[in-house]
Tab-separated table of N, CA and C in Angstrom:
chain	number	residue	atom	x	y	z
A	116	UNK	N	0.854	-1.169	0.000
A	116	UNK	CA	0.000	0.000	0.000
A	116	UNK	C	0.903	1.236	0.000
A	117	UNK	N	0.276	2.396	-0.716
A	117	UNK	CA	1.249	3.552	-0.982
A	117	UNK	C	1.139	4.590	0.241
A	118	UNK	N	2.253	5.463	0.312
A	118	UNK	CA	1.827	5.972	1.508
A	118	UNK	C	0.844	7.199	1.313
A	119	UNK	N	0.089	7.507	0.295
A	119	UNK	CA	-0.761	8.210	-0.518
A	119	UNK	C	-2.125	7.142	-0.083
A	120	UNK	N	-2.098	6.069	-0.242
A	120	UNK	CA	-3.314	5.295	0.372
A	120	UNK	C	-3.446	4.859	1.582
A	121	UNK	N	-2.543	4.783	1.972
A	121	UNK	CA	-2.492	4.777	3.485
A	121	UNK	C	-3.003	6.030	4.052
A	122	UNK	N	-2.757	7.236	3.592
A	122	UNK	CA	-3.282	8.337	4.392
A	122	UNK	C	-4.746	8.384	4.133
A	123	UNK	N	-5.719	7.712	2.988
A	123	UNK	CA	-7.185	8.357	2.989
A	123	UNK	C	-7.633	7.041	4.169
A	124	UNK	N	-6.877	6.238	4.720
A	124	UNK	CA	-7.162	4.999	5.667
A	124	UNK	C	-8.130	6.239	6.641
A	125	UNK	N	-9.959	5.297	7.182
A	125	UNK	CA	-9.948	6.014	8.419
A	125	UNK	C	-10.369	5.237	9.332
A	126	UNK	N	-10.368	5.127	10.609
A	126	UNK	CA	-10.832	4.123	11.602
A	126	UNK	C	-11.428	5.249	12.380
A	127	UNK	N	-13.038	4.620	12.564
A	127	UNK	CA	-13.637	5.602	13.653
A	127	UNK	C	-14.113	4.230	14.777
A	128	UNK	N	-14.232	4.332	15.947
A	128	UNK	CA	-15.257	3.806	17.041
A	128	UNK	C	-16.370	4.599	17.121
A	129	UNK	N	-17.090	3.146	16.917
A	129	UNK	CA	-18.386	4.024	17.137
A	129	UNK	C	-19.214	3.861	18.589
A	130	UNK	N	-19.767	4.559	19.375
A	130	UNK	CA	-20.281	4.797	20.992
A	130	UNK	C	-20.532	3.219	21.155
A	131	UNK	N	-20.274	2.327	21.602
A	131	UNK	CA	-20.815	0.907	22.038
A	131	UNK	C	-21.162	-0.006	20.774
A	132	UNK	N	-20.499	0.016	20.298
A	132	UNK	CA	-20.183	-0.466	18.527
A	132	UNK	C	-18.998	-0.730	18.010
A	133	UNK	N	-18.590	-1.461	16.762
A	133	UNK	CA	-17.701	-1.639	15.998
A	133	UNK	C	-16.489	-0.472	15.408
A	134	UNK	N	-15.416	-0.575	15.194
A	134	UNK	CA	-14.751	0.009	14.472
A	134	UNK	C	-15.604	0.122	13.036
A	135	UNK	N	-15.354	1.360	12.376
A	135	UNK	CA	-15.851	1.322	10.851
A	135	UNK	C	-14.515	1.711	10.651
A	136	UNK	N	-14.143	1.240	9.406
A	136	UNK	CA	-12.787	0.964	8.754
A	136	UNK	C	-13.120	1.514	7.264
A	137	UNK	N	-12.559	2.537	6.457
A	137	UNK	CA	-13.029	3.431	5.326
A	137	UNK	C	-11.669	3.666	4.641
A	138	UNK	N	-11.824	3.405	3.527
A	138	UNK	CA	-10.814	3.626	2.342
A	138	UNK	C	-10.234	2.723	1.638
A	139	UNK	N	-8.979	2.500	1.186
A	139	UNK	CA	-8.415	2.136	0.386
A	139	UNK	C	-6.759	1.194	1.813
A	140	UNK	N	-7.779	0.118	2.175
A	140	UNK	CA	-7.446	-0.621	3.600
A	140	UNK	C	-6.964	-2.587	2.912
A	141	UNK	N	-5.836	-2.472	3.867
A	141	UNK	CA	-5.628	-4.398	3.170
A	141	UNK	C	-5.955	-4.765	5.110
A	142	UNK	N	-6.637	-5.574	4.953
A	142	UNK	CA	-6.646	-6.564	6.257
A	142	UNK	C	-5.464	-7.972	6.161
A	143	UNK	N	-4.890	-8.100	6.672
A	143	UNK	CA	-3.936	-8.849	6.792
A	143	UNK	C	-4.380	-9.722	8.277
A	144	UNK	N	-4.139	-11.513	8.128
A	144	UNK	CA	-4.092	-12.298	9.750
A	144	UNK	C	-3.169	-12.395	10.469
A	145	UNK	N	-3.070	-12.545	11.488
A	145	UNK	CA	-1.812	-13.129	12.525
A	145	UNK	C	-0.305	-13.475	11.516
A	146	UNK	N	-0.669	-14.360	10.750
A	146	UNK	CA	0.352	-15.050	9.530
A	146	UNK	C	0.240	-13.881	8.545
A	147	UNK	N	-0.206	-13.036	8.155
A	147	UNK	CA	0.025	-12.007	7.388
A	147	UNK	C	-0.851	-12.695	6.112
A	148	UNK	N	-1.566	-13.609	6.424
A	148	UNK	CA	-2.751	-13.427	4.740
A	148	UNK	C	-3.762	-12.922	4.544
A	149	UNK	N	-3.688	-12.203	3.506
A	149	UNK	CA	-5.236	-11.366	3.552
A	149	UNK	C	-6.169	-12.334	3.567
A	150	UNK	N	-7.285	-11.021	4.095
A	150	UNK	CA	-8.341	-11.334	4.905
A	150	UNK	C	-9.364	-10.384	3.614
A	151	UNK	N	-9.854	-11.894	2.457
A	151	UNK	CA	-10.517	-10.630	1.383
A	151	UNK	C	-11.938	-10.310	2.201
A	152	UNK	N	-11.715	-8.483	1.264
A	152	UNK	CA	-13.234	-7.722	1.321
A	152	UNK	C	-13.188	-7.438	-0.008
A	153	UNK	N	-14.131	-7.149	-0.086
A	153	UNK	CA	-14.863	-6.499	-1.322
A	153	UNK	C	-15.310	-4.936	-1.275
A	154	UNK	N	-15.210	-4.847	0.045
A	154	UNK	CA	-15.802	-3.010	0.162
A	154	UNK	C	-14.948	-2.331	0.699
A	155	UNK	N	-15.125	-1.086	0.496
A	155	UNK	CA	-14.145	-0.151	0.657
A	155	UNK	C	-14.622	0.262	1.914
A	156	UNK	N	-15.369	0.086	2.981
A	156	UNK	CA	-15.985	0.164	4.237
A	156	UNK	C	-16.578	-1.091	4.865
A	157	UNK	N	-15.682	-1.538	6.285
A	157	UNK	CA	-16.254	-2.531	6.722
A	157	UNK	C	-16.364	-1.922	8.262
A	158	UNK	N	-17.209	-2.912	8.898
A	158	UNK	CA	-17.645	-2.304	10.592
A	158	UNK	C	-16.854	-3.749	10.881
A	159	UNK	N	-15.310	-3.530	11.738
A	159	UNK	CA	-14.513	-4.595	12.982
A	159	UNK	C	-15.284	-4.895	14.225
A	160	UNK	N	-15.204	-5.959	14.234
A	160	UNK	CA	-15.927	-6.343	15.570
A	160	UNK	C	-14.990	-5.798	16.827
A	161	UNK	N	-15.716	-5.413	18.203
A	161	UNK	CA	-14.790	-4.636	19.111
A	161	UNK	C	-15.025	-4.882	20.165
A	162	UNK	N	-16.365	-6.110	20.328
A	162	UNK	CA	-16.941	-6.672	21.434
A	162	UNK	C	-16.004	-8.057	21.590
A	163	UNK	N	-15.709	-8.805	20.487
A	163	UNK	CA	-14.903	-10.017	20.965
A	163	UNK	C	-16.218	-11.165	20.155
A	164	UNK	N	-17.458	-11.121	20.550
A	164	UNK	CA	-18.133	-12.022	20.314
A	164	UNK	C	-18.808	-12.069	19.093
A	165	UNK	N	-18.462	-11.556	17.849
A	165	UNK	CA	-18.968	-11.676	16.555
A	165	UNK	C	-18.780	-13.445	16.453
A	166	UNK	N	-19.595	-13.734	15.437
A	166	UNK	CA	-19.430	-14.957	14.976
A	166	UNK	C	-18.454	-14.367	13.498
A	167	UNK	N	-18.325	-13.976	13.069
A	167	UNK	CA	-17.878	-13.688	11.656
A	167	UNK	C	-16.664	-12.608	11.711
A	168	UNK	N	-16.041	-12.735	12.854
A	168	UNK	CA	-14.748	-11.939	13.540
A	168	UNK	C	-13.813	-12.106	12.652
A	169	UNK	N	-12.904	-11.175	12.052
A	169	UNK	CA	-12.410	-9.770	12.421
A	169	UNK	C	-14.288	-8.988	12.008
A	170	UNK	N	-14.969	-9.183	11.752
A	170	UNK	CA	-16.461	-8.716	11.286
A	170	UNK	C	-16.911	-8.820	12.434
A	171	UNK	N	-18.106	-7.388	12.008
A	171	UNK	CA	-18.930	-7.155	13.175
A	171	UNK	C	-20.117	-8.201	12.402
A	172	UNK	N	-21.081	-8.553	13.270
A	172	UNK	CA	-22.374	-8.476	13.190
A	172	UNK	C	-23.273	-7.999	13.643
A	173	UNK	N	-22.725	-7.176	15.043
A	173	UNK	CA	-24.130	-6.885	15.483
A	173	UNK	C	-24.346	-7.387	17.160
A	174	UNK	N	-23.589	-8.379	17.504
A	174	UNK	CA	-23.768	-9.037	18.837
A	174	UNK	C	-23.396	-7.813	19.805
A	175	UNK	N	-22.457	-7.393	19.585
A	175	UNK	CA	-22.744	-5.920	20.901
A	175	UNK	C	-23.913	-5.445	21.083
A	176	UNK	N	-24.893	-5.887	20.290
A	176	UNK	CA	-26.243	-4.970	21.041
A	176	UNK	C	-26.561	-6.052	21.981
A	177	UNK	N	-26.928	-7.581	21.703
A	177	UNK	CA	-27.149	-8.389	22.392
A	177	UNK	C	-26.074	-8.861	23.802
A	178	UNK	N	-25.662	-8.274	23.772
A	178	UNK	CA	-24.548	-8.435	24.968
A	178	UNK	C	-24.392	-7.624	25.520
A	179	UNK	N	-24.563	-6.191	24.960
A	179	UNK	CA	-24.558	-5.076	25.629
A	179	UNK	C	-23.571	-4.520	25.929
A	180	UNK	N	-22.593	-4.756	25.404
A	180	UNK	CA	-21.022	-4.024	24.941
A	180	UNK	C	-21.060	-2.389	25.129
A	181	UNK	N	-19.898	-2.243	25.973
A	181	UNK	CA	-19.962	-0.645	25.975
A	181	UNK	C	-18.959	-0.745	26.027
A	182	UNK	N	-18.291	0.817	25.212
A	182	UNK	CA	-17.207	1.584	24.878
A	182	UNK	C	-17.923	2.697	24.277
A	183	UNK	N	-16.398	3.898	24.915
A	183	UNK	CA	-16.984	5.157	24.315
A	183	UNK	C	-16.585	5.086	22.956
A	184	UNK	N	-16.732	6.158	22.115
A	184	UNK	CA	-16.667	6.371	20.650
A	184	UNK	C	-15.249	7.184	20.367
A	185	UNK	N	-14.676	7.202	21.487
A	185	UNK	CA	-13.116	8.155	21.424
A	185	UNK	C	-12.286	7.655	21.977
A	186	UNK	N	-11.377	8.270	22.840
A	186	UNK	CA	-9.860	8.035	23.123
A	186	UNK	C	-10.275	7.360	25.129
A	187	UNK	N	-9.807	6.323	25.746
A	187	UNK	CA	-10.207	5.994	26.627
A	187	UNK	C	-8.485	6.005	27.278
A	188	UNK	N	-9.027	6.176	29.032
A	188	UNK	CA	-7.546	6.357	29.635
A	188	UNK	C	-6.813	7.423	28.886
A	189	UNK	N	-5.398	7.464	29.444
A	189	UNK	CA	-4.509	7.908	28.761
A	189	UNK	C	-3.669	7.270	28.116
A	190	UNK	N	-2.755	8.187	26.836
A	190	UNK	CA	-1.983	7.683	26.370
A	190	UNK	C	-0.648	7.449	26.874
């Protein structure tokens, strides 16, 4: 990836929700093989309990997952 595409990369948290992940992004595993998408926007799971992990589905509502939508503790 160029460092021209690397910069439109964006990662937001969202309030008690998934990472949304936006741009021109390679997902790579543990072993370094991609992890194909097809979209140029995916929501990361951030609760732990997706069935379809590094993917969200949705189970933070059913579990009731909280995190804020910003910077937590210090750096």
């Amino acid at each position: 990836m160029t460092k021209r595409a690397a910069a439109r990369v964006r990662v937001t948290p969202y309030p008690n929700g998934p990472y949304l992940l936006r741009g021109a992004f390679e997902l790579i595993d543990h072993d370094g093989n991609p992890i194909e998408t097809d979209r140029r926007t995916v929501a990361l799971c951030r609760c732990g309990r997706s069935q379809i992990r590094p993917f969200c589905d949705g189970t933070h509502k059913l579990v009731g997952f909280q995190a804020t939508g910003g910077v937590e503790g210090r750096r």
